[in-house]
Amino acid sequence: MAIPIYFFRKYKTGLVQSTLVATVRMIVQLVLIGLYLKYLFQYNLWYVNLLWGIIMCAVATFTCVQRTHIRRSILLVPVTIGFLTTALLISIYFLALVLRLHESMNINLSLDLLFSARYFIPIFGLLLGNMLGVNVLALTTYYEGIQRERQMYDYMLGNGATRWEATAPFLSAAIRKAFIPCIANMMVMGIVALPGTMIGQILGGSDPNIAIKYQMMIVVITFVASIISLMATVALANRRSFDKYGRLIEVFGK
Amino acid sequence: MLKISKVSLSYGSKQVLRDVSFHLERGELGCVMGESGCGKTTLLRTVMGFEEFSSGCIEVDGFVVSPPTIDSLRQRIAYLPQELSLPSPTVWDMVRLPFSFKANKGVELTEDLLLREWSLLGLEPRLLSHSPNAISVGQRQRIMLSVCGLLGKPLIITDEPTSALDNDTTLIVANYMKMLARERNAAVLAVTHSHILADQCDKTLHL
């Protein structure tokens, strides 16, 4: 870390302190999580794992609201619902219907299996991480767009557009901005960038072909979860973002 | 068609509109005039439901401006804000936008119909494939006015449609707006500083 800090200081970027704080936080958090996960995996109780998933979701929600700078009263509930329902549904779908854990283990499908620490926590975390990045970028672009192009928004409403029709171009721009990096990443996956899940599996001793299959499935579910969570969040947040005349209220602030 | 009765509006302690009354019937061309900052645009935005008035009443085609009726009311209006700029790839895309709304699904738009309107407004057909950024503000104003004409709504509201035009072109636009009122039976209301346009109007509201 001395090298980046040297350049940050040399070019007076103002990033030295935040880099040091972030590094210390990362170490402390990961050590604590490591300790926690050890017990989580050891006891492996489905309701404790689910509770941990909900805590992860709460942290992701607060981080999302904080980074977008959109008022909590508007975004907190929509993001919570969007993240939690999407991550739960996609995790369950992936574990029960795609991986078919119960069939490969020759046991009955149960809550213990669906919410087992070994499968549920990593998948749930992976989904939340991707949804967080996409939602922050898309929600910021969406609301900034409507605010900046208010005349265009008014033009559409004033010529008979429904609120959904009038917000559609802004949502389209937000989706493009958030998903173009994901698509670009997919384009070069395996050639320029070797993805994390695959590397982790290979380093852990898995057959590369199995690792590639997992990677493909992970890419697809994170992509799908990101768009579903965004659509759910926007649909719910729209109800709180506009007044009775369809005008965007003051969304940015605390 | 449009009835504005004793409308007042304040921003905090600043009174922008005080007891404003005006009415406009179908077949009439009206304008709102006054010094900059006197509330002309605010009045138009109030009719559209974009600004809330503190007292009085506004009716459009029998619909009172209020939250439950605002969607129905806006479906009866063609609205052109001042110096509108839409991020469309071509002028044709820019023109088509309001025709894609569910409320305007039954309204026909073809190149022929559009070019017929353009010929009345002194616009050249070649502009159709241009980027909206590559045309002048005055051309854009006339193009968007032609859209208002084609939407066929009973009330047309425009904000300074001639602000970027020379006198001759302003007269062309004024005659076009008069035609919309007389021949297509619309009520046409414009905010303007132009006396050329005001001279063609049946009614003028001075703020």
Coordinates of C-alpha atoms in Angstrom, one line a residue:
Chain A
M1 CA 0.0 0.0 0.0
A2 CA 3.0 2.3 0.3
I3 CA 3.2 2.7 -3.5
P4 CA -0.4 4.0 -4.0
I5 CA -0.1 6.2 -0.9
Y6 CA 3.2 7.7 -2.3
F7 CA 1.5 8.7 -5.6
F8 CA -1.7 9.9 -3.8
R9 CA 0.5 12.2 -1.6
K10 CA 2.8 13.3 -4.5
Y11 CA -0.1 14.5 -6.6
K12 CA -2.1 15.9 -3.6
T13 CA -5.1 13.9 -4.4
G14 CA -6.5 14.2 -0.8
L15 CA -6.9 10.4 -0.8
V16 CA -4.2 9.5 1.6
Q17 CA -6.2 9.6 4.8
S18 CA -9.3 7.8 3.3
T19 CA -7.0 5.1 1.9
L20 CA -5.4 4.5 5.3
V21 CA -8.8 4.5 7.0
A22 CA -10.2 2.1 4.4
T23 CA -7.2 -0.2 4.7
V24 CA -7.5 -0.4 8.5
R25 CA -11.2 -0.9 8.3
M26 CA -10.9 -3.6 5.7
I27 CA -8.4 -5.5 7.9
V28 CA -10.4 -5.2 11.1
Q29 CA -13.7 -6.0 9.4
L30 CA -12.3 -9.1 7.6
V31 CA -10.7 -10.4 10.7
L32 CA -13.9 -10.0 12.7
I33 CA -16.0 -11.5 9.9
G34 CA -13.5 -14.3 9.7
L35 CA -14.0 -15.1 13.4
Y36 CA -17.8 -14.8 13.0
L37 CA -17.9 -16.9 9.9
K38 CA -15.9 -19.6 11.6
Y39 CA -18.7 -20.0 14.2
L40 CA -21.4 -19.5 11.6
F41 CA -20.0 -22.4 9.6
Q42 CA -19.4 -24.5 12.7
Y43 CA -22.9 -24.3 14.1
N44 CA -24.6 -23.9 10.7
L45 CA -28.1 -23.1 12.0
W46 CA -30.4 -22.0 9.1
Y47 CA -32.1 -19.2 11.1
V48 CA -28.8 -17.8 12.2
N49 CA -27.5 -17.9 8.7
L50 CA -30.7 -16.2 7.4
L51 CA -30.4 -13.6 10.2
W52 CA -26.8 -12.9 9.1
G53 CA -28.0 -12.5 5.5
I54 CA -30.6 -10.0 6.7
I55 CA -27.8 -8.1 8.5
M56 CA -25.7 -8.1 5.3
C57 CA -28.7 -6.8 3.4
A58 CA -29.2 -4.0 6.0
V59 CA -25.6 -2.9 5.6
A60 CA -25.9 -3.0 1.8
T61 CA -29.0 -0.9 2.0
F62 CA -27.5 1.8 4.2
T63 CA -24.4 1.9 2.0
C64 CA -26.5 2.2 -1.1
V65 CA -28.6 5.1 0.4
Q66 CA -25.5 6.8 1.7
R67 CA -23.6 6.7 -1.6
T68 CA -26.5 7.9 -3.7
H69 CA -27.1 10.9 -1.4
I70 CA -30.8 10.4 -1.8
R71 CA -33.0 11.1 1.2
R72 CA -33.5 8.0 3.5
S73 CA -37.2 8.7 3.7
I74 CA -37.4 8.0 -0.1
L75 CA -34.9 5.2 -0.6
L76 CA -34.5 3.2 2.6
V77 CA -37.7 1.0 2.4
P78 CA -37.6 0.5 -1.5
V79 CA -33.9 -0.6 -1.4
T80 CA -34.4 -2.8 1.6
I81 CA -37.4 -4.6 -0.1
G82 CA -35.6 -4.7 -3.5
F83 CA -32.4 -6.1 -2.2
L84 CA -33.9 -8.6 0.3
T85 CA -36.6 -10.1 -1.9
T86 CA -34.3 -10.3 -4.9
A87 CA -31.3 -11.8 -3.1
L88 CA -33.5 -14.3 -1.3
L89 CA -35.5 -15.4 -4.4
I90 CA -32.4 -15.6 -6.6
S91 CA -30.4 -17.5 -3.9
I92 CA -33.2 -20.0 -3.4
Y93 CA -33.7 -20.4 -7.1
F94 CA -30.0 -20.9 -7.7
L95 CA -29.4 -23.4 -4.9
A96 CA -32.6 -25.4 -5.3
L97 CA -33.3 -25.3 -9.0
V98 CA -30.0 -24.7 -10.7
L99 CA -27.4 -26.4 -8.5
R100 CA -30.1 -28.9 -7.2
L101 CA -28.1 -29.4 -4.0
H102 CA -30.6 -31.9 -2.6
E103 CA -30.3 -34.1 -5.7
S104 CA -26.5 -34.0 -5.7
M105 CA -26.4 -34.8 -2.0
N106 CA -29.2 -37.3 -2.2
I107 CA -31.2 -35.6 0.7
N108 CA -34.5 -33.9 0.9
L109 CA -34.7 -30.2 0.2
S110 CA -35.0 -28.4 3.5
L111 CA -34.4 -25.0 5.2
D112 CA -31.2 -26.4 6.6
L113 CA -29.9 -27.1 3.1
L114 CA -31.2 -23.9 1.4
F115 CA -29.8 -21.6 4.1
S116 CA -26.7 -23.6 4.9
A117 CA -23.7 -21.3 5.7
R118 CA -21.5 -22.9 3.0
Y119 CA -23.8 -22.1 0.1
F120 CA -26.3 -19.5 1.2
I121 CA -23.9 -16.9 2.7
P122 CA -21.4 -16.7 -0.2
I123 CA -24.2 -16.6 -2.9
F124 CA -26.2 -14.0 -0.9
G125 CA -23.2 -11.8 -0.4
L126 CA -22.2 -12.0 -4.0
L127 CA -25.6 -11.0 -5.1
L128 CA -25.8 -8.1 -2.7
G129 CA -22.4 -6.8 -3.7
N130 CA -23.3 -6.7 -7.4
M131 CA -26.8 -5.3 -6.7
L132 CA -25.2 -2.5 -4.5
G133 CA -22.9 -1.3 -7.3
V134 CA -25.6 -1.3 -10.0
N135 CA -28.2 0.3 -7.8
V136 CA -26.0 3.1 -6.6
L137 CA -24.9 4.0 -10.2
A138 CA -28.4 3.6 -11.7
L139 CA -30.4 5.4 -9.0
T140 CA -28.0 8.4 -8.9
T141 CA -28.1 8.7 -12.7
Y142 CA -31.9 8.3 -12.7
Y143 CA -32.6 11.1 -10.2
E144 CA -29.9 13.4 -11.4
G145 CA -31.2 13.0 -14.9
I146 CA -34.8 13.9 -14.0
Q147 CA -33.6 16.9 -12.0
R148 CA -31.2 18.2 -14.7
E149 CA -33.6 17.6 -17.6
R150 CA -36.7 18.9 -15.7
Q151 CA -37.9 20.7 -18.8
M152 CA -37.9 17.5 -20.8
Y153 CA -39.7 15.7 -18.1
D154 CA -42.3 18.5 -17.9
Y155 CA -42.6 18.5 -21.7
M156 CA -43.5 14.8 -21.6
L157 CA -46.0 15.1 -18.8
G158 CA -47.4 18.2 -20.3
N159 CA -48.1 16.3 -23.6
G160 CA -50.0 13.5 -22.0
A161 CA -47.3 11.0 -20.8
T162 CA -48.0 8.9 -17.8
R163 CA -45.4 9.2 -15.0
W164 CA -43.9 5.9 -16.1
E165 CA -43.7 7.1 -19.7
A166 CA -42.1 10.4 -18.6
T167 CA -39.5 8.7 -16.4
A168 CA -38.7 5.9 -19.0
P169 CA -36.0 7.8 -20.9
F170 CA -34.2 8.6 -17.6
L171 CA -34.5 5.0 -16.4
S172 CA -33.2 3.8 -19.8
A173 CA -30.1 6.1 -19.4
A174 CA -29.6 4.9 -15.8
I175 CA -29.8 1.2 -16.9
R176 CA -27.3 1.8 -19.7
K177 CA -24.9 3.6 -17.4
A178 CA -25.1 0.8 -14.8
F179 CA -25.0 -2.2 -17.0
I180 CA -22.5 -1.1 -19.7
P181 CA -19.6 -1.9 -17.4
C182 CA -21.1 -5.3 -16.5
I183 CA -21.6 -6.2 -20.2
A184 CA -18.1 -5.0 -21.1
N185 CA -16.8 -7.2 -18.3
M186 CA -18.6 -10.2 -19.6
M187 CA -17.2 -9.5 -23.1
V188 CA -13.6 -9.9 -22.0
M189 CA -14.2 -12.5 -19.2
G190 CA -11.7 -15.3 -19.4
I191 CA -9.5 -13.4 -21.9
V192 CA -8.5 -10.2 -20.2
A193 CA -9.9 -10.8 -16.7
L194 CA -10.1 -14.0 -14.9
P195 CA -13.1 -13.7 -12.5
G196 CA -12.9 -14.1 -8.8
T197 CA -15.2 -17.1 -8.3
M198 CA -13.3 -19.1 -10.9
I199 CA -9.9 -18.2 -9.5
G200 CA -11.1 -19.1 -6.0
Q201 CA -12.3 -22.5 -7.1
I202 CA -9.2 -23.3 -9.1
L203 CA -7.0 -22.2 -6.2
G204 CA -9.1 -24.3 -3.9
G205 CA -8.3 -27.4 -6.0
S206 CA -11.4 -27.6 -8.3
D207 CA -11.4 -28.8 -11.8
P208 CA -11.1 -25.7 -14.1
N209 CA -14.2 -27.0 -16.1
I210 CA -16.3 -27.1 -12.9
A211 CA -14.9 -23.7 -11.9
I212 CA -15.9 -22.2 -15.3
K213 CA -19.5 -23.6 -15.1
Y214 CA -19.8 -22.0 -11.6
Q215 CA -18.5 -18.8 -13.0
M216 CA -21.0 -18.7 -15.8
M217 CA -23.9 -19.4 -13.5
I218 CA -22.7 -16.7 -11.0
V219 CA -22.4 -14.1 -13.8
V220 CA -25.9 -14.9 -15.0
I221 CA -27.5 -14.7 -11.6
T222 CA -25.7 -11.6 -10.5
F223 CA -26.7 -9.9 -13.8
V224 CA -30.4 -11.0 -13.4
A225 CA -30.5 -10.1 -9.7
S226 CA -29.1 -6.6 -10.4
I227 CA -31.8 -5.7 -12.9
I228 CA -34.6 -7.2 -10.9
S229 CA -33.5 -5.4 -7.7
L230 CA -33.2 -2.1 -9.6
M231 CA -36.6 -2.4 -11.2
A232 CA -38.2 -3.2 -7.8
T233 CA -36.3 -0.4 -6.1
V234 CA -37.3 2.2 -8.8
A235 CA -40.9 1.0 -8.8
L236 CA -41.2 1.4 -5.1
A237 CA -39.1 4.6 -4.8
N238 CA -41.2 6.3 -7.6
R239 CA -44.2 6.2 -5.3
R240 CA -42.3 8.4 -2.8
S241 CA -40.3 10.6 -5.2
F242 CA -43.1 12.5 -6.9
D243 CA -45.8 14.7 -5.6
K244 CA -49.5 14.5 -6.4
Y245 CA -49.0 16.5 -9.6
G246 CA -46.2 14.2 -10.8
R247 CA -43.4 16.7 -10.0
L248 CA -40.1 15.3 -8.6
I249 CA -39.8 16.3 -5.0
E250 CA -36.4 17.3 -3.4
V251 CA -34.8 13.8 -3.4
F252 CA -31.2 14.7 -2.6
G253 CA -30.3 15.3 1.1
K254 CA -30.4 13.4 4.3
Chain B
M1 CA -61.8 25.9 -22.9
L2 CA -59.4 27.6 -20.5
K3 CA -60.8 29.5 -17.5
I4 CA -58.4 31.1 -15.1
S5 CA -60.3 32.7 -12.2
K6 CA -58.7 34.9 -9.6
V7 CA -55.5 32.9 -9.3
S8 CA -52.9 33.9 -6.9
L9 CA -49.5 32.3 -6.2
S10 CA -46.7 33.1 -3.9
Y11 CA -43.2 31.8 -3.3
G12 CA -42.7 32.4 0.4
S13 CA -43.3 36.1 1.0
K14 CA -43.0 36.9 -2.7
Q15 CA -46.3 37.2 -4.5
V16 CA -45.9 36.2 -8.1
L17 CA -49.5 36.1 -9.3
R18 CA -52.3 38.1 -7.7
D19 CA -56.0 37.5 -8.6
V20 CA -55.2 36.7 -12.3
S21 CA -58.3 36.0 -14.4
F22 CA -58.4 35.1 -18.1
H23 CA -60.4 32.9 -20.3
L24 CA -59.9 31.5 -23.8
E25 CA -62.3 29.6 -26.0
R26 CA -61.7 27.2 -28.9
G27 CA -61.0 29.1 -32.1
E28 CA -59.2 31.9 -30.2
L29 CA -55.5 32.8 -30.1
G30 CA -54.5 34.5 -26.8
C31 CA -51.2 35.7 -25.4
V32 CA -49.7 36.6 -22.0
M33 CA -47.4 39.6 -22.0
G34 CA -45.4 41.5 -19.3
E35 CA -41.9 42.3 -18.1
S36 CA -39.4 39.6 -17.5
G37 CA -39.9 37.9 -14.1
C38 CA -43.6 39.1 -13.8
G39 CA -44.9 35.5 -13.7
K40 CA -45.9 34.7 -17.3
T41 CA -44.2 31.3 -17.4
T42 CA -45.3 30.6 -13.9
L43 CA -48.9 31.2 -15.0
L44 CA -48.5 28.7 -17.9
R45 CA -46.9 26.2 -15.5
T46 CA -49.8 26.7 -13.1
V47 CA -52.2 25.8 -15.8
M48 CA -50.1 22.6 -16.5
G49 CA -50.1 21.7 -12.8
F50 CA -46.4 22.3 -12.5
E51 CA -46.9 25.1 -10.0
E52 CA -49.4 25.1 -7.2
F53 CA -51.6 28.2 -6.8
S54 CA -52.7 29.4 -3.3
S55 CA -56.1 30.6 -4.3
G56 CA -58.4 30.8 -7.3
C57 CA -59.4 28.2 -9.8
I58 CA -58.2 27.0 -13.2
E59 CA -60.4 24.9 -15.6
V60 CA -59.3 23.2 -18.8
D61 CA -62.1 21.7 -20.9
G62 CA -64.2 21.3 -17.8
F63 CA -61.5 19.8 -15.7
V64 CA -60.3 21.7 -12.7
V65 CA -56.6 21.7 -12.1
S66 CA -56.3 19.4 -9.1
P67 CA -54.4 16.2 -8.3
P68 CA -57.2 13.7 -9.2
T69 CA -57.8 15.4 -12.6
I70 CA -54.4 16.4 -13.6
D71 CA -53.6 13.5 -15.9
S72 CA -56.9 13.8 -17.8
L73 CA -56.4 17.5 -18.0
R74 CA -52.8 17.2 -19.4
Q75 CA -54.1 14.8 -22.1
R76 CA -56.1 17.7 -23.5
I77 CA -53.1 20.0 -23.8
A78 CA -50.2 20.3 -26.3
Y79 CA -47.4 22.0 -24.4
L80 CA -44.3 23.6 -25.6
P81 CA -41.9 24.9 -23.0
Q82 CA -39.4 27.7 -23.7
E83 CA -36.3 26.7 -25.7
L84 CA -36.9 23.0 -25.3
S85 CA -34.0 20.7 -26.1
L86 CA -34.5 16.9 -26.3
P87 CA -31.6 14.5 -26.4
S88 CA -32.8 12.7 -29.5
P89 CA -30.5 11.3 -32.2
T90 CA -32.4 13.0 -35.0
V91 CA -35.1 15.6 -35.5
W92 CA -37.5 12.9 -36.6
D93 CA -37.0 11.1 -33.2
M94 CA -37.5 14.3 -31.4
V95 CA -40.8 14.9 -33.2
R96 CA -42.0 11.4 -32.6
L97 CA -41.6 11.4 -28.8
P98 CA -45.0 12.6 -27.7
F99 CA -46.7 10.4 -30.3
S100 CA -45.4 7.3 -28.5
F101 CA -47.4 8.1 -25.4
K102 CA -50.5 6.0 -24.7
A103 CA -52.6 9.1 -24.5
N104 CA -51.6 10.1 -28.1
K105 CA -51.8 6.6 -29.6
G106 CA -54.7 7.4 -31.9
V107 CA -53.0 10.5 -33.3
E108 CA -51.5 10.0 -36.8
L109 CA -48.0 11.1 -37.5
T110 CA -46.4 10.6 -40.9
E111 CA -43.6 12.4 -42.7
D112 CA -46.1 13.8 -45.2
L113 CA -48.3 15.3 -42.5
L114 CA -45.2 16.7 -40.7
L115 CA -43.8 18.2 -43.8
R116 CA -47.1 19.8 -44.6
E117 CA -47.0 21.6 -41.3
W118 CA -43.3 22.5 -41.9
S119 CA -44.2 24.1 -45.2
L120 CA -46.5 26.5 -43.3
L121 CA -43.7 27.3 -40.9
G122 CA -41.0 27.9 -43.5
L123 CA -39.0 24.8 -42.5
E124 CA -37.0 22.7 -45.0
P125 CA -37.6 18.9 -45.2
R126 CA -33.9 18.1 -45.0
L127 CA -34.0 19.1 -41.3
L128 CA -35.8 15.8 -40.6
S129 CA -32.6 13.7 -40.6
H130 CA -30.5 16.3 -38.8
S131 CA -29.3 16.1 -35.2
P132 CA -31.3 18.4 -32.9
N133 CA -28.0 19.9 -31.9
A134 CA -27.2 20.8 -35.5
I135 CA -30.3 23.0 -36.0
S136 CA -30.9 26.6 -34.7
V137 CA -33.0 27.4 -31.7
G138 CA -35.5 29.1 -34.0
Q139 CA -35.8 26.0 -36.2
R140 CA -36.3 23.9 -33.1
Q141 CA -39.0 26.2 -31.8
R142 CA -40.9 25.9 -35.1
I143 CA -40.4 22.2 -35.3
M144 CA -41.8 21.6 -31.8
L145 CA -44.7 24.0 -32.6
S146 CA -45.5 21.8 -35.6
V147 CA -45.7 18.9 -33.2
C148 CA -48.2 20.8 -31.0
G149 CA -50.2 21.4 -34.2
L150 CA -50.2 17.7 -35.1
L151 CA -51.1 16.4 -31.7
G152 CA -54.6 17.9 -32.3
K153 CA -55.3 18.9 -28.7
P154 CA -58.1 21.3 -27.9
L155 CA -55.7 23.6 -25.9
I156 CA -52.2 24.5 -27.1
I157 CA -49.9 26.2 -24.6
T158 CA -46.5 27.6 -25.8
D159 CA -43.9 29.6 -23.9
E160 CA -42.1 32.2 -26.0
P161 CA -42.4 30.3 -29.3
T162 CA -40.9 33.2 -31.2
S163 CA -38.1 34.3 -28.9
A164 CA -35.3 33.3 -31.3
L165 CA -37.0 34.4 -34.5
D166 CA -36.7 37.5 -36.7
N167 CA -39.8 39.6 -37.5
D168 CA -40.7 37.9 -40.8
T169 CA -40.5 34.4 -39.3
T170 CA -42.4 35.6 -36.2
L171 CA -45.2 36.7 -38.5
I172 CA -45.2 33.2 -40.2
V173 CA -45.4 31.6 -36.8
A174 CA -48.1 33.9 -35.6
N175 CA -50.2 33.1 -38.7
Y176 CA -49.6 29.4 -38.1
M177 CA -50.9 29.7 -34.6
K178 CA -53.9 31.7 -35.8
M179 CA -54.6 28.9 -38.3
L180 CA -54.5 26.3 -35.5
A181 CA -57.1 28.4 -33.6
R182 CA -59.3 29.2 -36.6
E183 CA -59.1 26.2 -38.8
R184 CA -58.4 23.4 -36.3
N185 CA -60.6 24.9 -33.6
A186 CA -58.0 24.9 -30.9
A187 CA -57.6 27.4 -28.1
V188 CA -54.0 28.6 -28.5
L189 CA -52.2 30.5 -25.7
A190 CA -48.7 31.9 -25.9
V191 CA -46.4 33.7 -23.5
T192 CA -44.6 36.3 -25.6
H193 CA -42.7 39.5 -25.7
S194 CA -43.4 39.9 -29.4
H195 CA -45.8 42.6 -30.5
I196 CA -46.0 41.0 -33.9
L197 CA -47.5 37.9 -32.3
A198 CA -49.6 39.9 -29.9
D199 CA -51.1 41.9 -32.8
Q200 CA -52.5 38.6 -34.3
C201 CA -54.1 37.6 -31.0
D202 CA -57.7 37.8 -30.1
K203 CA -57.0 38.3 -26.4
T204 CA -54.0 39.6 -24.4
L205 CA -53.4 39.2 -20.7
H206 CA -51.0 41.8 -19.4
L207 CA -49.3 40.8 -16.1

